[in-house]
Short mmCIF file of C-alpha atoms in Angstrom, two decimals:
data_model
loop_
_atom_site.label_atom_id
_atom_site.label_comp_id
_atom_site.label_asym_id
_atom_site.label_seq_id
_atom_site.Cartn_x
_atom_site.Cartn_y
_atom_site.Cartn_z
CA MET A 289 -17.44 15.41 -14.19
CA THR A 290 -20.18 13.16 -12.80
CA ASN A 291 -20.48 11.38 -16.15
CA GLU A 292 -16.77 10.70 -16.49
CA PRO A 293 -15.51 7.16 -15.93
CA PRO A 294 -13.61 6.37 -12.70
CA VAL A 295 -10.45 5.64 -14.69
CA LEU A 296 -9.36 8.00 -17.46
CA LEU A 297 -7.04 6.62 -20.14
CA ARG A 298 -5.25 8.51 -22.89
CA THR A 299 -2.10 8.51 -24.95
CA GLU A 300 0.02 11.45 -25.99
CA GLY A 301 3.28 11.24 -27.87
CA HIS A 302 5.01 8.07 -26.73
CA ALA A 303 3.35 8.05 -23.28
CA ALA A 304 0.16 6.47 -21.97
CA TYR A 305 -1.64 8.05 -19.02
CA ILE A 306 -3.85 6.53 -16.32
CA THR A 307 -5.81 8.92 -14.09
CA LEU A 308 -7.77 7.61 -11.11
CA ASN A 309 -10.90 9.71 -11.35
CA ARG A 310 -12.95 9.54 -8.16
CA PRO A 311 -11.73 12.74 -6.46
CA LYS A 312 -14.70 12.99 -4.06
CA ALA A 313 -13.81 9.51 -2.78
CA LEU A 314 -10.07 10.30 -2.74
CA ASN A 315 -9.80 8.12 -5.85
CA ALA A 316 -10.61 4.96 -3.87
CA LEU A 317 -10.26 1.82 -5.98
CA SER A 318 -13.24 -0.27 -7.01
CA HIS A 319 -13.13 -3.70 -8.62
CA SER A 320 -14.07 -2.29 -12.02
CA MET A 321 -11.24 0.25 -11.78
CA VAL A 322 -8.70 -2.48 -11.08
CA LEU A 323 -9.88 -4.50 -14.07
CA ARG A 324 -9.80 -1.44 -16.34
CA ILE A 325 -6.23 -0.59 -15.33
CA GLU A 326 -5.10 -4.17 -15.87
CA GLU A 327 -6.73 -4.24 -19.28
CA ALA A 328 -5.01 -1.01 -20.33
CA LEU A 329 -1.58 -2.05 -19.04
CA THR A 330 -1.82 -5.39 -20.82
CA ALA A 331 -2.71 -3.70 -24.11
CA TRP A 332 0.02 -1.07 -23.79
CA SER A 333 2.70 -3.63 -22.96
CA ASP A 334 2.40 -4.93 -26.54
CA ASP A 335 1.91 -1.52 -28.17
CA SER A 336 5.17 -0.33 -29.73
CA SER A 337 3.89 3.27 -29.84
CA VAL A 338 3.69 3.34 -26.03
CA GLU A 339 7.10 3.65 -24.39
CA LEU A 340 6.04 4.47 -20.83
CA VAL A 341 3.00 4.69 -18.56
CA VAL A 342 2.17 7.53 -16.14
CA LEU A 343 -0.22 7.06 -13.20
CA GLY A 344 -1.86 10.01 -11.46
CA GLY A 345 -4.94 10.94 -9.48
CA ALA A 346 -7.69 13.47 -10.16
CA GLY A 347 -8.27 16.33 -7.74
CA GLU A 348 -6.00 18.08 -5.28
CA ARG A 349 -6.10 15.73 -2.30
CA GLY A 350 -4.11 12.71 -3.39
CA LEU A 351 -3.38 9.81 -5.70
CA CYS A 352 -5.51 7.20 -3.93
CA ALA A 353 -6.71 6.57 -0.37
CA GLY A 354 -7.08 2.81 -0.87
CA GLY A 355 -9.95 0.46 -1.58
CA ASP A 356 -13.66 1.08 -1.10
CA ILE A 357 -13.81 0.57 2.67
CA ARG A 358 -17.58 0.89 2.94
CA ALA A 359 -18.07 -1.87 0.37
CA ILE A 360 -15.66 -4.12 2.26
CA HIS A 361 -17.53 -3.41 5.50
CA GLU A 362 -20.85 -4.43 3.99
CA ASP A 363 -19.30 -7.55 2.47
CA ALA A 364 -17.69 -8.58 5.76
CA ARG A 365 -20.86 -7.83 7.73
CA THR A 366 -23.03 -9.99 5.47
CA GLY A 367 -20.54 -12.79 4.85
CA GLY A 368 -20.12 -12.00 1.16
CA THR A 369 -17.31 -12.89 -1.25
CA ALA A 370 -17.06 -9.69 -3.32
CA SER A 371 -14.03 -8.44 -1.37
CA ALA A 372 -12.14 -11.70 -1.88
CA ASP A 373 -12.87 -11.46 -5.61
CA PHE A 374 -11.69 -7.84 -5.63
CA TRP A 375 -8.46 -8.65 -3.78
CA ARG A 376 -7.68 -11.51 -6.16
CA ASP A 377 -7.70 -9.14 -9.12
CA GLU A 378 -6.12 -6.26 -7.22
CA TYR A 379 -3.12 -8.36 -6.16
CA ARG A 380 -2.76 -9.65 -9.72
CA LEU A 381 -2.57 -6.00 -10.81
CA ASN A 382 0.06 -5.24 -8.16
CA ALA A 383 2.22 -8.08 -9.52
CA LEU A 384 1.70 -6.87 -13.10
CA ILE A 385 2.86 -3.36 -12.16
CA ALA A 386 5.94 -4.70 -10.39
CA ARG A 387 7.12 -6.64 -13.43
CA TYR A 388 5.85 -4.22 -16.09
CA PRO A 389 8.25 -4.22 -19.07
CA LYS A 390 8.10 -0.46 -19.66
CA PRO A 391 8.76 2.48 -17.32
CA TYR A 392 5.79 2.92 -14.99
CA VAL A 393 5.84 6.42 -13.52
CA ALA A 394 3.69 6.82 -10.41
CA LEU A 395 2.91 10.34 -9.20
CA MET A 396 2.55 9.78 -5.42
CA ASP A 397 1.31 13.30 -4.73
CA GLY A 398 -0.94 13.92 -1.71
CA ILE A 399 -2.58 11.00 0.10
CA VAL A 400 -1.30 7.57 -0.94
CA MET A 401 -2.62 4.85 1.35
CA GLY A 402 -3.42 1.15 1.25
CA GLY A 403 -4.44 0.22 -2.29
CA GLY A 404 -2.94 3.51 -3.47
CA VAL A 405 0.45 2.21 -2.38
CA GLY A 406 -0.26 -0.99 -4.31
CA VAL A 407 -0.78 0.77 -7.64
CA SER A 408 2.19 3.12 -7.18
CA ALA A 409 5.00 1.82 -4.99
CA HIS A 410 5.57 -1.30 -7.10
CA GLY A 411 6.29 0.88 -10.12
CA SER A 412 9.74 1.45 -11.57
CA VAL A 413 9.67 5.28 -11.19
CA ARG A 414 7.97 6.51 -8.01
CA ILE A 415 7.75 10.26 -7.48
CA VAL A 416 6.79 11.97 -4.20
CA THR A 417 6.20 15.64 -3.47
CA GLU A 418 6.09 17.90 -0.41
CA ARG A 419 2.37 17.04 -0.20
CA SER A 420 2.84 13.27 -0.11
CA LYS A 421 1.35 11.36 2.81
CA VAL A 422 2.13 7.67 2.45
CA ALA A 423 0.74 5.05 4.81
CA MET A 424 -0.43 1.49 5.30
CA PRO A 425 -2.98 2.16 8.08
CA GLU A 426 -4.72 -1.21 8.03
CA THR A 427 -4.23 -2.23 11.68
CA GLY A 428 -6.48 0.68 12.66
CA ILE A 429 -9.47 -0.99 10.98
CA GLY A 430 -8.72 -4.55 12.09
CA PHE A 431 -7.02 -5.44 8.81
CA VAL A 432 -3.44 -6.27 7.78
CA PRO A 433 -1.24 -4.47 5.21
CA ASP A 434 -1.84 -6.00 1.79
CA VAL A 435 -1.35 -5.11 -1.92
CA GLY A 436 2.29 -6.16 -1.46
CA GLY A 437 2.63 -3.79 1.48
CA THR A 438 4.21 -6.44 3.71
CA TYR A 439 6.74 -7.10 0.93
CA LEU A 440 7.66 -3.43 0.61
CA LEU A 441 7.79 -2.75 4.34
CA ALA A 442 9.83 -5.89 5.00
CA LEU A 443 12.49 -4.46 2.65
CA ALA A 444 12.70 -1.11 4.47
CA PRO A 445 15.96 -0.44 6.39
CA GLY A 446 16.17 -1.98 9.83
CA GLU A 447 12.81 -2.13 11.55
CA LEU A 448 11.34 1.00 9.96
CA GLY A 449 8.82 -1.08 8.03
CA THR A 450 7.72 -2.87 11.19
CA HIS A 451 7.11 0.47 12.90
CA LEU A 452 5.06 1.77 9.97
CA ALA A 453 3.07 -1.44 9.59
CA LEU A 454 2.13 -1.87 13.24
CA THR A 455 1.32 1.78 13.99
CA GLY A 456 -0.08 2.71 10.57
CA ALA A 457 1.93 5.94 10.74
CA SER A 458 1.81 8.32 7.78
CA ILE A 459 5.13 9.52 6.34
CA GLY A 460 6.19 12.32 4.03
CA ALA A 461 8.50 12.42 1.04
CA ALA A 462 11.85 12.14 2.80
CA ASP A 463 10.79 9.14 4.87
CA ALA A 464 9.17 7.47 1.87
CA LEU A 465 12.50 7.77 0.05
CA LEU A 466 14.38 6.44 3.08
CA CYS A 467 12.07 3.43 3.38
CA GLY A 468 12.32 2.54 -0.30
CA LEU A 469 8.69 3.36 -1.04
CA ALA A 470 9.66 6.09 -3.51
CA ASP A 471 12.58 7.01 -5.76
CA HIS A 472 12.50 10.74 -6.49
CA PHE A 473 11.31 14.01 -4.99
CA VAL A 474 9.73 16.54 -7.35
CA PRO A 475 8.00 19.74 -6.14
CA ALA A 476 4.26 19.46 -6.67
CA ALA A 477 4.22 22.64 -8.76
CA ALA A 478 6.50 20.96 -11.31
CA LEU A 479 4.29 17.91 -11.89
CA PRO A 480 2.13 19.34 -14.71
CA VAL A 481 5.22 20.21 -16.76
CA LEU A 482 6.86 16.87 -15.96
CA VAL A 483 3.74 15.02 -17.10
CA ARG A 484 3.68 16.91 -20.40
CA GLU A 485 7.38 16.39 -21.05
CA LEU A 486 7.12 12.64 -20.52
CA ALA A 487 5.07 12.48 -23.73
CA GLU A 488 8.09 13.57 -25.78
CA ASP A 489 11.31 12.97 -23.84
CA SER A 490 12.82 9.97 -22.08
CA VAL A 491 12.25 9.33 -18.39
CA PRO A 492 15.88 10.04 -17.34
CA VAL A 493 15.96 13.33 -19.26
CA VAL A 494 12.70 14.53 -17.71
CA LEU A 495 13.73 13.47 -14.22
CA GLU A 496 17.04 15.31 -14.54
CA ARG A 497 15.13 18.52 -15.18
CA HIS A 498 12.76 18.25 -12.24
CA VAL A 499 14.11 16.06 -9.45
CA ALA A 500 15.09 18.08 -6.39
CA GLY A 501 16.42 17.39 -2.93
CA PRO A 502 13.67 16.12 -0.59
CA PRO A 503 12.36 18.30 2.21
CA GLY A 504 14.11 17.80 5.54
CA PRO A 505 12.74 17.60 9.08
CA PRO A 506 10.03 17.72 10.22
CA ALA A 507 8.89 16.09 6.99
CA GLY A 508 11.55 13.41 7.42
CA GLY A 509 11.99 12.15 10.96
CA LEU A 510 12.62 8.41 10.74
CA ALA A 511 16.36 8.64 10.12
CA SER A 512 16.96 10.24 13.51
CA ALA A 513 14.69 7.67 15.19
CA ARG A 514 16.44 4.62 13.81
CA GLU A 515 18.20 3.76 17.08
CA TRP A 516 15.08 3.29 19.19
CA ILE A 517 12.98 1.95 16.31
CA ASP A 518 15.50 -0.74 15.36
CA HIS A 519 16.00 -1.80 18.99
CA CYS A 520 12.36 -1.85 20.05
CA TYR A 521 10.82 -3.45 16.98
CA ALA A 522 13.44 -6.19 16.79
CA ALA A 523 11.76 -7.84 19.80
CA GLU A 524 10.30 -11.27 19.20
CA THR A 525 6.69 -10.53 20.16
CA ALA A 526 4.29 -7.61 19.94
CA GLU A 527 4.06 -7.52 23.73
CA GLU A 528 7.83 -7.20 24.02
CA ILE A 529 7.88 -4.49 21.35
CA VAL A 530 5.44 -2.46 23.43
CA ALA A 531 7.47 -3.07 26.60
CA ARG A 532 10.67 -1.88 24.92
CA LEU A 533 8.94 1.21 23.52
CA LEU A 534 7.61 2.15 26.94
CA ALA A 535 10.94 1.50 28.63
CA SER A 536 13.06 3.39 26.13
CA GLY A 537 12.61 6.79 27.75
CA VAL A 538 12.05 8.36 24.33
CA PRO A 539 8.81 10.39 24.12
CA ALA A 540 8.27 9.43 20.48
CA ALA A 541 8.66 5.75 21.41
CA LYS A 542 5.99 6.07 24.11
CA ASP A 543 3.71 7.74 21.55
CA ALA A 544 4.34 4.81 19.20
CA ALA A 545 3.42 2.36 21.97
CA ASP A 546 0.20 4.23 22.70
CA THR A 547 -0.65 4.24 19.01
CA LEU A 548 0.11 0.55 18.62
CA LEU A 549 -2.04 -0.31 21.64
CA SER A 550 -5.01 1.51 20.08
CA LYS A 551 -4.96 -0.79 17.05
CA SER A 552 -6.61 -4.18 16.71
CA PRO A 553 -4.52 -6.57 18.84
CA THR A 554 -5.16 -9.42 16.43
CA ALA A 555 -4.25 -7.30 13.40
CA VAL A 556 -1.04 -6.15 15.11
CA LYS A 557 0.08 -9.69 15.86
CA VAL A 558 -0.86 -11.01 12.41
CA THR A 559 0.90 -8.05 10.76
CA LEU A 560 4.09 -8.74 12.70
CA ALA A 561 3.99 -12.41 11.67
CA ALA A 562 3.21 -11.52 8.05
CA LEU A 563 6.13 -9.08 7.82
CA ARG A 564 8.61 -11.58 9.22
CA ARG A 565 7.37 -14.35 6.96
CA ALA A 566 7.53 -11.99 3.97
CA ARG A 567 11.27 -11.58 4.51
CA ARG A 568 11.71 -15.30 3.88
CA LEU A 569 9.21 -15.84 1.07
CA GLY A 570 11.24 -14.47 -1.84
CA PRO A 571 9.59 -12.69 -4.78
CA LEU A 572 6.61 -10.37 -4.49
CA GLU A 573 4.24 -12.94 -5.95
CA ARG A 574 4.79 -15.33 -3.04
CA VAL A 575 4.09 -12.52 -0.57
CA LEU A 576 0.91 -11.51 -2.40
CA GLU A 577 -0.27 -15.11 -2.18
CA GLN A 578 0.30 -15.02 1.57
CA GLU A 579 -1.48 -11.67 1.84
CA TYR A 580 -4.49 -13.14 0.04
CA ARG A 581 -4.79 -15.85 2.70
CA VAL A 582 -4.51 -13.24 5.44
CA SER A 583 -7.01 -10.86 3.85
CA CYS A 584 -9.61 -13.59 3.33
CA ALA A 585 -9.24 -14.64 6.97
CA ALA A 586 -9.61 -11.02 8.08
CA LEU A 587 -12.84 -10.76 6.11
CA ALA A 588 -14.37 -13.30 8.49
CA SER A 589 -13.00 -11.66 11.65
CA PRO A 590 -15.08 -9.42 13.94
CA ASP A 591 -12.34 -6.78 14.13
CA LEU A 592 -12.62 -5.79 10.45
CA VAL A 593 -16.33 -5.03 10.73
CA GLU A 594 -15.82 -3.24 14.06
CA GLY A 595 -12.78 -1.29 12.91
CA ILE A 596 -14.44 0.08 9.78
CA ARG A 597 -17.58 0.87 11.78
CA ALA A 598 -15.62 2.91 14.31
CA GLN A 599 -13.37 4.73 11.84
CA VAL A 600 -15.57 5.16 8.75
CA ILE A 601 -19.24 4.34 9.33
CA ASP A 602 -20.10 5.76 12.77
CA LYS A 603 -16.81 7.65 13.14
CA ASP A 604 -16.89 7.41 16.93
CA ARG A 605 -13.20 6.37 16.91
CA ASP A 606 -13.99 3.90 19.70
CA PRO A 607 -13.52 0.37 18.37
CA HIS A 608 -14.16 -2.57 20.67
CA TRP A 609 -11.64 -5.17 19.60
CA SER A 610 -12.07 -8.90 20.15
CA PRO A 611 -9.82 -10.02 21.78
CA ALA A 612 -9.25 -6.66 23.45
CA ALA A 613 -5.58 -7.03 24.44
CA LEU A 614 -2.39 -8.31 22.82
CA GLU A 615 -1.86 -10.95 25.50
CA ASP A 616 -5.28 -12.44 24.73
CA VAL A 617 -4.39 -13.16 21.09
CA THR A 618 -2.99 -16.68 20.99
CA PRO A 619 -0.49 -18.20 18.52
CA ALA A 620 -3.36 -20.32 17.20
CA ASP A 621 -5.39 -17.15 16.55
CA VAL A 622 -2.51 -15.79 14.47
CA GLU A 623 -1.82 -19.03 12.64
CA ARG A 624 -5.42 -19.23 11.44
CA TYR A 625 -4.75 -16.26 9.15
CA PHE A 626 -2.06 -18.18 7.27
CA ALA A 627 -4.04 -21.38 6.73
CA PRO A 628 -4.18 -22.63 3.11
CA LEU A 629 -7.28 -21.78 1.10
CA ASP A 630 -7.07 -24.99 -0.95
CA ALA A 631 -9.03 -24.49 -4.19
CA ASN A 632 -9.42 -20.78 -3.48
CA GLU A 633 -5.71 -19.99 -3.24
CA LEU A 634 -4.32 -17.07 -5.20
CA ARG A 635 -1.65 -18.45 -7.50
CA LEU A 636 0.65 -16.04 -9.31
CA VAL A 637 3.49 -16.63 -11.73
CA ALA A 638 6.58 -15.69 -9.75
CA THR A 639 9.66 -14.07 -11.20
CA ALA A 640 13.02 -14.02 -9.47
CA SER A 641 12.73 -10.25 -9.44
CA SER A 642 10.82 -7.56 -11.24
CA GLN A 643 11.70 -7.31 -14.90
CA GLU A 644 14.47 -4.88 -15.67
CA VAL A 645 13.07 -1.81 -17.34
CA VAL A 646 15.25 -0.47 -20.11
CA TRP A 647 14.90 3.28 -20.62
#
């Protein structure tokens, strides 16, 4: 296993398979992995023998927990540019997946977070299981949802996406389906057979055999929380969102406020602005370009280094944010994250919408 590459590629029948193969690291994405996946997808798009692509993760814990956080921490701490280079190619891959001309089947089993959402939730066929835990937890490390996450969450019903983005909450299969982050529920035990059958049969035929009704509460709780979520998160500012949550009288809303207040105040305010701007930007490519500006600005911020230190390096879970409170983050502080990068801008070819995939 130790000698195997971090991305396994194979073809069988009329299907091509991508397996993220770093199970000890929860299949965290590296720059070389992103480039390898892009290379394979580009080749398969022109290969008439390949009719669909299937993405999965090695091991039992999940598809992908995101990017290599320790590498990003070192880069941010030393003022490097490797993370910006990685994000440029990662976001290009996200856009490629979203407009891929063939069915792209993502098996969102187990943990799917951050960059894992980017390589799965933009696909045309997104499958979750009873083990799925989907999240964009970036505000907890002083970062902002990226990989098209602000695009996806901005499209969620009501203010559900705002709640998930600001708190970094993890959701199961039913809520992922409700929020538009997934399309189908398949029991985890059925995945090996589904994967084999995709090599010979069409996607609709295979799905008809295996798709089941999603698990109900407690796995899916957002639907019943829509009233307080939509009211509270519709507030104009992060401070007002917190005030509404605390005043709602709903225990879950107070918990959400406490969670939100534990996150980086700057990241929370920038995330809120990014989500609301994403709703007006149009196609995914424009949002990814915005996210690249935001991510590069975050790389130079003290909260990213401190957040990763507290959560991943030292694991003391006691980050010291700067500024320390929402009211201390000014509009100018937020606006700095959206400033043009001039010659370093990410520029993607936008499409009016993702290409229609014909099965």
